[in-house]
CSV table of C-alpha atoms in Angstrom, one decimal:
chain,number,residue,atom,x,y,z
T,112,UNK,CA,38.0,2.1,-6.4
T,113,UNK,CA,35.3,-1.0,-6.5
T,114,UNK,CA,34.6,0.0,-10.1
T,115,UNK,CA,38.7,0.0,-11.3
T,116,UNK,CA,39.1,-3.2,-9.2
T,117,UNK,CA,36.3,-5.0,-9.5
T,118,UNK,CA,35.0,-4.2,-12.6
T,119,UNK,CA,38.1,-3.6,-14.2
T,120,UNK,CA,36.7,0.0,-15.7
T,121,UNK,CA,39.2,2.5,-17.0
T,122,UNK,CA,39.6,5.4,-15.0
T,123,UNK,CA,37.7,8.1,-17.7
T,124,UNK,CA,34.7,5.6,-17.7
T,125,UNK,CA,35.1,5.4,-13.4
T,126,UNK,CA,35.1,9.9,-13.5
T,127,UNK,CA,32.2,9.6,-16.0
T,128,UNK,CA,30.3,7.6,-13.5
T,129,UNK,CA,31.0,9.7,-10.0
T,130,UNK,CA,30.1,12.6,-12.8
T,131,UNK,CA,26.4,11.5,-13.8
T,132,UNK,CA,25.6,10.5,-10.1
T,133,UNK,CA,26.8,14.2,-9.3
T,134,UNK,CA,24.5,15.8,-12.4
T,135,UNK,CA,21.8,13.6,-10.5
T,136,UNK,CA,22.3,15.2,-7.4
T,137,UNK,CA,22.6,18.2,-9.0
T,138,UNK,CA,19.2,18.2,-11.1
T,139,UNK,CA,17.2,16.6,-8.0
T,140,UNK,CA,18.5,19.7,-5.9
T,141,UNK,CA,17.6,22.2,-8.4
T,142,UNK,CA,13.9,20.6,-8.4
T,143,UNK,CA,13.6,20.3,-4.5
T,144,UNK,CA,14.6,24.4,-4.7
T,145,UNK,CA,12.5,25.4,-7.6
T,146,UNK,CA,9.0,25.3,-5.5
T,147,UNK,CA,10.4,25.8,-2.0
T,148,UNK,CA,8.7,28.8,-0.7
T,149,UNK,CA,10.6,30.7,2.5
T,150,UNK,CA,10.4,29.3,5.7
T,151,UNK,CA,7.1,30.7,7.1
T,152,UNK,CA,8.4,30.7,10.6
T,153,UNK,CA,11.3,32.7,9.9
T,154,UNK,CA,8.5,35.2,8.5
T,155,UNK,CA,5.9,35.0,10.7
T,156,UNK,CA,5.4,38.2,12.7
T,157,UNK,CA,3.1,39.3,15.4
T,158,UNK,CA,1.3,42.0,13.9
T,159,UNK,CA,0.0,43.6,17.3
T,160,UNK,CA,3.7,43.9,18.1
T,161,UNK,CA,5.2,44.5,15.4
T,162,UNK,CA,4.5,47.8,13.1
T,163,UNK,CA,3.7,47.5,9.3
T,164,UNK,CA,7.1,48.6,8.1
T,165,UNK,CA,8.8,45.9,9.9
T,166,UNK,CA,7.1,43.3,9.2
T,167,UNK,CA,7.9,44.4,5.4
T,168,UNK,CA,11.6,44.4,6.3
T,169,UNK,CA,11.5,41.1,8.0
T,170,UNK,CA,9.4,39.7,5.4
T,171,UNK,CA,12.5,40.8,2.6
T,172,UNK,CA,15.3,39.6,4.6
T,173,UNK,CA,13.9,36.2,4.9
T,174,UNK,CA,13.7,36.5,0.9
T,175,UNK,CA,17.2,37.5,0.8
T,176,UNK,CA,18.2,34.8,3.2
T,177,UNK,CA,16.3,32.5,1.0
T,178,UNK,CA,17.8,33.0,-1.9
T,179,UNK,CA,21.6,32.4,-0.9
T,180,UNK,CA,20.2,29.6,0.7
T,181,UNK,CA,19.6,28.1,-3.0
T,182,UNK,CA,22.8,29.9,-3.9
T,183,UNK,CA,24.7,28.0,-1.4
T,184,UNK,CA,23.4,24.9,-2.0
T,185,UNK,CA,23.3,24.3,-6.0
T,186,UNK,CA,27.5,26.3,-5.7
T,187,UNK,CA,28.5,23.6,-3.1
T,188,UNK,CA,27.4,20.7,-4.9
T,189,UNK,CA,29.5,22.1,-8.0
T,190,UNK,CA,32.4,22.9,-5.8
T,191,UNK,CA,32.7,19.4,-3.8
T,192,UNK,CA,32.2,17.4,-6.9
T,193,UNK,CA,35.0,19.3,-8.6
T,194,UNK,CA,36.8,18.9,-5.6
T,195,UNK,CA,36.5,15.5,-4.8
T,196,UNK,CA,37.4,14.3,-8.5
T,197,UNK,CA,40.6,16.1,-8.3
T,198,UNK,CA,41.6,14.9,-5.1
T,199,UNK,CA,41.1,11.1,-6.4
T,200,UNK,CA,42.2,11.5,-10.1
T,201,UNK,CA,44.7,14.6,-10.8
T,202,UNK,CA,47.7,15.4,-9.1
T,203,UNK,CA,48.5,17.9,-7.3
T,204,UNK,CA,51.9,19.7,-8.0
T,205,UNK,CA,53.2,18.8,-4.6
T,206,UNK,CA,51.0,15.4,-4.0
T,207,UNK,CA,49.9,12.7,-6.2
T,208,UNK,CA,46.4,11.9,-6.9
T,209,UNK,CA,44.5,9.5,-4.4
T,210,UNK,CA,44.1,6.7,-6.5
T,211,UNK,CA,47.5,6.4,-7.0
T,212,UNK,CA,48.2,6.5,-3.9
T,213,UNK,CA,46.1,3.8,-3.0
T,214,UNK,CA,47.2,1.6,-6.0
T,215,UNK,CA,50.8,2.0,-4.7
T,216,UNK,CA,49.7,0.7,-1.3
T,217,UNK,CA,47.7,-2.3,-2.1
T,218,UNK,CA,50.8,-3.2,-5.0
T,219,UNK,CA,53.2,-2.3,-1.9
T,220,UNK,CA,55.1,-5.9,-0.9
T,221,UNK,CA,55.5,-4.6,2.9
T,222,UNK,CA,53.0,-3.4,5.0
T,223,UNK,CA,53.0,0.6,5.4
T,224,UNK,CA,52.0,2.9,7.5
T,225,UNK,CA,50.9,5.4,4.8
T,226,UNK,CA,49.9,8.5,6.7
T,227,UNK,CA,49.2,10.5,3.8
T,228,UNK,CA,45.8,8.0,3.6
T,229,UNK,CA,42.5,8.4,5.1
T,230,UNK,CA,42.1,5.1,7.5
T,231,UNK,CA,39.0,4.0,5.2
T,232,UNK,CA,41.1,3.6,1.8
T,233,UNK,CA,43.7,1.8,3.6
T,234,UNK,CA,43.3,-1.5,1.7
T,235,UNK,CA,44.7,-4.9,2.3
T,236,UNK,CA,44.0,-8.3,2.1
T,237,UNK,CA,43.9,-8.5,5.9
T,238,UNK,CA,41.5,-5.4,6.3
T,239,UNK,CA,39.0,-6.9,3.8
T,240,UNK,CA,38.7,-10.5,5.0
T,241,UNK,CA,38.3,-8.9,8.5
T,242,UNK,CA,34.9,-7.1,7.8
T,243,UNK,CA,33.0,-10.3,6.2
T,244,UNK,CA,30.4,-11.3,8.4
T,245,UNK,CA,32.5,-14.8,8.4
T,246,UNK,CA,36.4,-13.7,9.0
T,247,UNK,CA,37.1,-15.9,11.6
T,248,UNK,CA,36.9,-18.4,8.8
T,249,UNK,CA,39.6,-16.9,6.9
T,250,UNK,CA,41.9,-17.3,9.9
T,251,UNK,CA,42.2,-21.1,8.8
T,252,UNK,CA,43.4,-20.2,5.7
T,253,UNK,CA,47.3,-20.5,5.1
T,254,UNK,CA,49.6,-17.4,5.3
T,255,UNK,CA,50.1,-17.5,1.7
T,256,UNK,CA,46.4,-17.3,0.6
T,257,UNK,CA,45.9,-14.7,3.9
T,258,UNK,CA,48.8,-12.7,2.5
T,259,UNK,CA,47.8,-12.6,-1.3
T,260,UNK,CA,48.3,-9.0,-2.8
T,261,UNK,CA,46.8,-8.8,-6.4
T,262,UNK,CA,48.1,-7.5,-9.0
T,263,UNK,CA,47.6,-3.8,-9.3
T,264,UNK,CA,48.7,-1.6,-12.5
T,265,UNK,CA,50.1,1.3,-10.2
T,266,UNK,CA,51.2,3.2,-13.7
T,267,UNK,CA,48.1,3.0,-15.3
T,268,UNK,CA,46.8,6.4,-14.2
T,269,UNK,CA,48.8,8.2,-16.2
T,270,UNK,CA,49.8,12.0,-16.8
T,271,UNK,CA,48.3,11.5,-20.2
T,272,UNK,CA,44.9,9.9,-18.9
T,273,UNK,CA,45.0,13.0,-16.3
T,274,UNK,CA,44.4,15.3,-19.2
T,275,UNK,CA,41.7,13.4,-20.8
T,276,UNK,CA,39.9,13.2,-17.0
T,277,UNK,CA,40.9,17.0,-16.4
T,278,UNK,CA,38.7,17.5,-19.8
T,279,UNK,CA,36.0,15.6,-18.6
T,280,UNK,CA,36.0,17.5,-15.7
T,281,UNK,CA,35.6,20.8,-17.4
T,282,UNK,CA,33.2,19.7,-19.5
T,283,UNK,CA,30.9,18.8,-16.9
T,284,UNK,CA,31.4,21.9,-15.1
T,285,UNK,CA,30.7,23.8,-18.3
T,286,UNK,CA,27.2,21.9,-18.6
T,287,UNK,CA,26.5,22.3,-14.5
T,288,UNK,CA,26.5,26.2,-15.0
T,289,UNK,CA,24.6,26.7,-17.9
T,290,UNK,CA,21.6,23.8,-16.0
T,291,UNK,CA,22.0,26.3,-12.7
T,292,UNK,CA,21.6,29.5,-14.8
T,293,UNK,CA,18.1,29.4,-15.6
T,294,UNK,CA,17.3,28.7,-11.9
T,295,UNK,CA,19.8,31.5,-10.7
T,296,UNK,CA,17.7,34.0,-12.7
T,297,UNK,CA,14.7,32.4,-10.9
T,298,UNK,CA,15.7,33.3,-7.9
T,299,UNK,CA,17.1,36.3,-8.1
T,300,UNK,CA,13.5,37.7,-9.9
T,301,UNK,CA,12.0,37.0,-6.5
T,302,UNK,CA,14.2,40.5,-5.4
T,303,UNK,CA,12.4,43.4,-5.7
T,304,UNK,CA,15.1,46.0,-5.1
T,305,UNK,CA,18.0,46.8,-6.1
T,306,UNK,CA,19.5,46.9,-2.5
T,307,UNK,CA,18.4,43.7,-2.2
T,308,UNK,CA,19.9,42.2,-5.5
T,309,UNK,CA,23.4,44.0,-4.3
T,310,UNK,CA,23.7,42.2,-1.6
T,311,UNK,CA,22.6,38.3,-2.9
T,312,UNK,CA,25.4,39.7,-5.4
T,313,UNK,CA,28.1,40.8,-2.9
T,314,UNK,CA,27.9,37.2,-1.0
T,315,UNK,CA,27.8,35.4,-4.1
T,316,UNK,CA,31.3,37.0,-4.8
T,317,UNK,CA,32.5,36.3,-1.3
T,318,UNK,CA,31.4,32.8,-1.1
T,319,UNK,CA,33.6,32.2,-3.9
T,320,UNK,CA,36.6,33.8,-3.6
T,321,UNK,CA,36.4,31.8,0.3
T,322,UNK,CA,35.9,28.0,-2.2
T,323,UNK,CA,39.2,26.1,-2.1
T,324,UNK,CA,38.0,23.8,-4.6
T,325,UNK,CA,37.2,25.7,-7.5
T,326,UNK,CA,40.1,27.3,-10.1
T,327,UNK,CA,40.3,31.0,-10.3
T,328,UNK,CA,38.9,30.3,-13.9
T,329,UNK,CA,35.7,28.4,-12.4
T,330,UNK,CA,35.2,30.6,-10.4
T,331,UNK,CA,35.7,34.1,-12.8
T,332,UNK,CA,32.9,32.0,-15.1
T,333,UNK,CA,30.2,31.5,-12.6
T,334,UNK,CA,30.7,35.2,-10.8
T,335,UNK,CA,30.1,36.4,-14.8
T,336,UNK,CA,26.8,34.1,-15.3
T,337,UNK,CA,25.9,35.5,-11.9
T,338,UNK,CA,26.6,39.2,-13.1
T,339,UNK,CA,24.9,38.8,-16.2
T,340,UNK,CA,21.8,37.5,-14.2
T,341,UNK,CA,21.9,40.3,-11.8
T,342,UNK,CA,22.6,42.9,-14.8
T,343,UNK,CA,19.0,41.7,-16.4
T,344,UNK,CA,17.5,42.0,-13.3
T,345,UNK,CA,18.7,45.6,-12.0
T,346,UNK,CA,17.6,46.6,-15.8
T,347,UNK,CA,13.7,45.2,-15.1
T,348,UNK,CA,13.5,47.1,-11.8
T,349,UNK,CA,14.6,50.4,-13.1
T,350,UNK,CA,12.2,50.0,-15.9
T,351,UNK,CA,9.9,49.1,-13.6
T,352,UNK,CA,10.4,51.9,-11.3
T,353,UNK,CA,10.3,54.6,-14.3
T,354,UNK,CA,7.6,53.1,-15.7
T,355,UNK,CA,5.6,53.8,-12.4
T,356,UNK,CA,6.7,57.1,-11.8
T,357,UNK,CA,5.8,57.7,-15.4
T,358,UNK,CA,2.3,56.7,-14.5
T,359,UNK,CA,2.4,58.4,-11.3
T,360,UNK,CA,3.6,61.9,-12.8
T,361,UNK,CA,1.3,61.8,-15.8
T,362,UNK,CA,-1.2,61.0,-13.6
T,363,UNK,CA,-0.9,63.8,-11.3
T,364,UNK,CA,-0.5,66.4,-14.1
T,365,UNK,CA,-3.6,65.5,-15.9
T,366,UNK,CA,-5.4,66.2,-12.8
T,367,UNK,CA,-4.0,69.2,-12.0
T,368,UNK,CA,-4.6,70.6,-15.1
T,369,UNK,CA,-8.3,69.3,-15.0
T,370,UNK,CA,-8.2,71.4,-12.3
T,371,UNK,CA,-6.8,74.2,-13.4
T,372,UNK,CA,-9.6,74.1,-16.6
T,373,UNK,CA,-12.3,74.2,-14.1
T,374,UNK,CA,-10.8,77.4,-12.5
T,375,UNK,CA,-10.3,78.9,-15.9
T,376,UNK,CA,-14.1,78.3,-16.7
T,377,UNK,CA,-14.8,80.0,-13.7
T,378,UNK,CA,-12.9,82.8,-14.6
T,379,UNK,CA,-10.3,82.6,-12.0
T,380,UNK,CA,-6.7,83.3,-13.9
T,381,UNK,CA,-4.4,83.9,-11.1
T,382,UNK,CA,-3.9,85.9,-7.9
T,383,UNK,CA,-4.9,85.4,-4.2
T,384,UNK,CA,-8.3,83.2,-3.2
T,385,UNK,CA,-10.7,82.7,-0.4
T,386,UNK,CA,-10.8,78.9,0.1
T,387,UNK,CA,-12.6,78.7,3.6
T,388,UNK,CA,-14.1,81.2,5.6
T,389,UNK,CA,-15.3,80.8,9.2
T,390,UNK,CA,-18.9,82.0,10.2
T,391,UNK,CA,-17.1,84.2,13.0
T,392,UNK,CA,-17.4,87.8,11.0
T,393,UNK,CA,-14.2,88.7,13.0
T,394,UNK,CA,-12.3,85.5,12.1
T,395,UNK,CA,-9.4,86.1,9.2
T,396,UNK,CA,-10.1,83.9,6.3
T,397,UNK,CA,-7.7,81.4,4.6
T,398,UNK,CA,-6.4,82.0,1.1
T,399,UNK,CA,-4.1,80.4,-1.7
T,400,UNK,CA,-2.5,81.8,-4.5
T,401,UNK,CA,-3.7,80.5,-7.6
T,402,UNK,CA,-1.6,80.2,-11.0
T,403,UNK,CA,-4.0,78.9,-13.3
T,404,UNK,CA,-1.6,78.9,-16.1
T,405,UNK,CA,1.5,77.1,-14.8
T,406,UNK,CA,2.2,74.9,-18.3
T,407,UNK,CA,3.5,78.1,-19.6
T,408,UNK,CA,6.8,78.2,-17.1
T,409,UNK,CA,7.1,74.2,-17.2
T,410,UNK,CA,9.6,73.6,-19.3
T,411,UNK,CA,11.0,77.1,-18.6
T,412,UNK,CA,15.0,76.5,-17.9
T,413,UNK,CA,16.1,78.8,-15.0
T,414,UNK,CA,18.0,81.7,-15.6
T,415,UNK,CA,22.1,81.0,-15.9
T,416,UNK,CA,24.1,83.0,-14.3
T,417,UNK,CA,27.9,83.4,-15.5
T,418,UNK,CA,31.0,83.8,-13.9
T,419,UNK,CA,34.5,85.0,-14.1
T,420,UNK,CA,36.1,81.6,-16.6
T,421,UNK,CA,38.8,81.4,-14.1
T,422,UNK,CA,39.4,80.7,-10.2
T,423,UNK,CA,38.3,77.9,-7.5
T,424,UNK,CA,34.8,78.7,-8.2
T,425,UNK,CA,34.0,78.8,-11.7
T,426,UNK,CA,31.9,75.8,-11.6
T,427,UNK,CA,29.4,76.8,-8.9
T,428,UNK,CA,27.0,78.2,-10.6
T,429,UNK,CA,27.0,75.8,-13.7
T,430,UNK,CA,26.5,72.7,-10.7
T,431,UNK,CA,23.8,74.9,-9.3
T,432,UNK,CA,22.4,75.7,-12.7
């Protein structure tokens, strides 16, 4: 309002300014976020009290809880500032925009009541004299100087001028999700599982389909960057996960199969084995049963059996199989 009045700035160049103070805000809390470790009391544990395994599981809810913190923080800003430039500059299909609103009551020749305005946008040129730091000056003035309403151009926020602003608007919604993506995938590395990424997922979706500000549009584009995000993710720990069982199982079988080499030089093939022995004579000794040649039944399929093509169980043995 000081800018349009004041200034006499057009109401695109007034939206472009609330718009680069908002990337501001936006940019400084995406900075503040990116080094912010979790709260270390919310993780700190007393280990005498607490077993291992919980302390784990309290250490990776305060991770989860971290990350919709960020979440939260970086979606309301985006939210409020959509939000707050409609309510001043578009109209609403049952309300006009605030603004105009405004406009009309300053331009109005008799005082109003205007109910439909928030007490602090309730402008005259009594209200404005009355919070100088010398009003009671003004109270010597004449009724026609106390009285003067300037002109105001109630018409010049136009339907036209709302579609120009309404652009505006989605342009710089369009360039405050891709600046939040690369931060989003950030944060979302720092889960390790995929329970975990599930459930920053889950109350991402929630948190917007609960926004009253954002367009079902807005909001279908961030839950998609978000799904993309969470897609990469879930695909690195699966890989990750195979990769070490890969390791793990390779692992084990080259050492059993060192193993079983040694028996085979020893000339052990197969059957049953003393592996301890007490020094009682009377005591029974302990055995295994040895297969020193297992890689020939590894990739052995089971045997298949085959049922009658037709009734309720046909498919049992093929699920078993």
């Amino acid at each position: 309002m000081a800018l349009h009045l004041l200034e006499s700035r057009p109401f695109t160049e007034t939206l472009n300014t609330f718009l680069a103070q908002r990337k501001r805000c936006l940019t400084t809390a995406l900075v503040r976020q990116k080094d912010r470790l979790v709260n270390g009391n919310a993780i700190a544990v007393d280990a005498s009290s607490v077993p291992v395994g919980h302390q784990e599981q309290r250490v990776r809810k305060a991770v989860v809880r971290d990350v919709k913190n960020k979440l939260k923080t970086v979606l309301e800003i985006v939210s409020r500032t959509l939000g707050a430039a409609r309510t001043v500059f578009i109209a609403e299909p049952e309300q006009e925009p605030l603004m105009r609103r405004v406009l009309s009551h300053i331009q109005s020749p008799t005082p109003t009541i205007a109910e439909d305005l928030p007490p602090e946008v309730r402008l005259t040129s009594q209200t404005l004299l009355s919070t100088l730091p010398s009003s009671n000056h003004f109270l010597l003035l004449p009724m026609s100087i106390r009285s003067y309403k300037p002109y105001v151009d109630v018409d010049s926020l136009s339907s036209q001028k709302e579609v120009r602003l309404s652009a505006s608007l989605a342009e710089w919604f369009d360039n405050a999700v891709q600046t939040i993506q690369s931060s989003m995938t950030s944060w979302l590395s720092e889960l390790t599982t995929i329970r975990e990424l599930w459930e920053a997922r889950a109350w991402c979706r929630r948190r917007l389909d609960d926004d009253k500000y954002l367009s079902s549009s807005e909001r279908a584009s961030i839950n998609a960057s978000v799904d993309i995000i969470c897609r990469q993710r879930a695909v690195e720990l699966w890989k990750t996960v195979l990769s070490s069982m890969e390791t793990d199982f390779r692992e084990h079988l080259v050492s059993a199969l060192s193993e079983l080499e040694q028996l085979a030089g020893q000339g052990i093939f197969g059957g049953w084995h003393i592996i301890s022995q007490s020094h009682d004579p009377w005591s029974r000794p302990n055995f295994i049963l040895l297969d020193a040649q297992p890689s020939r039944y590894l990739l052995q399929s089971p045997t298949l059996i085959l049922s009658p093509s037709s009734g309720p169980n046909a498919s049992v043995p093929l699920q078993k199989y």
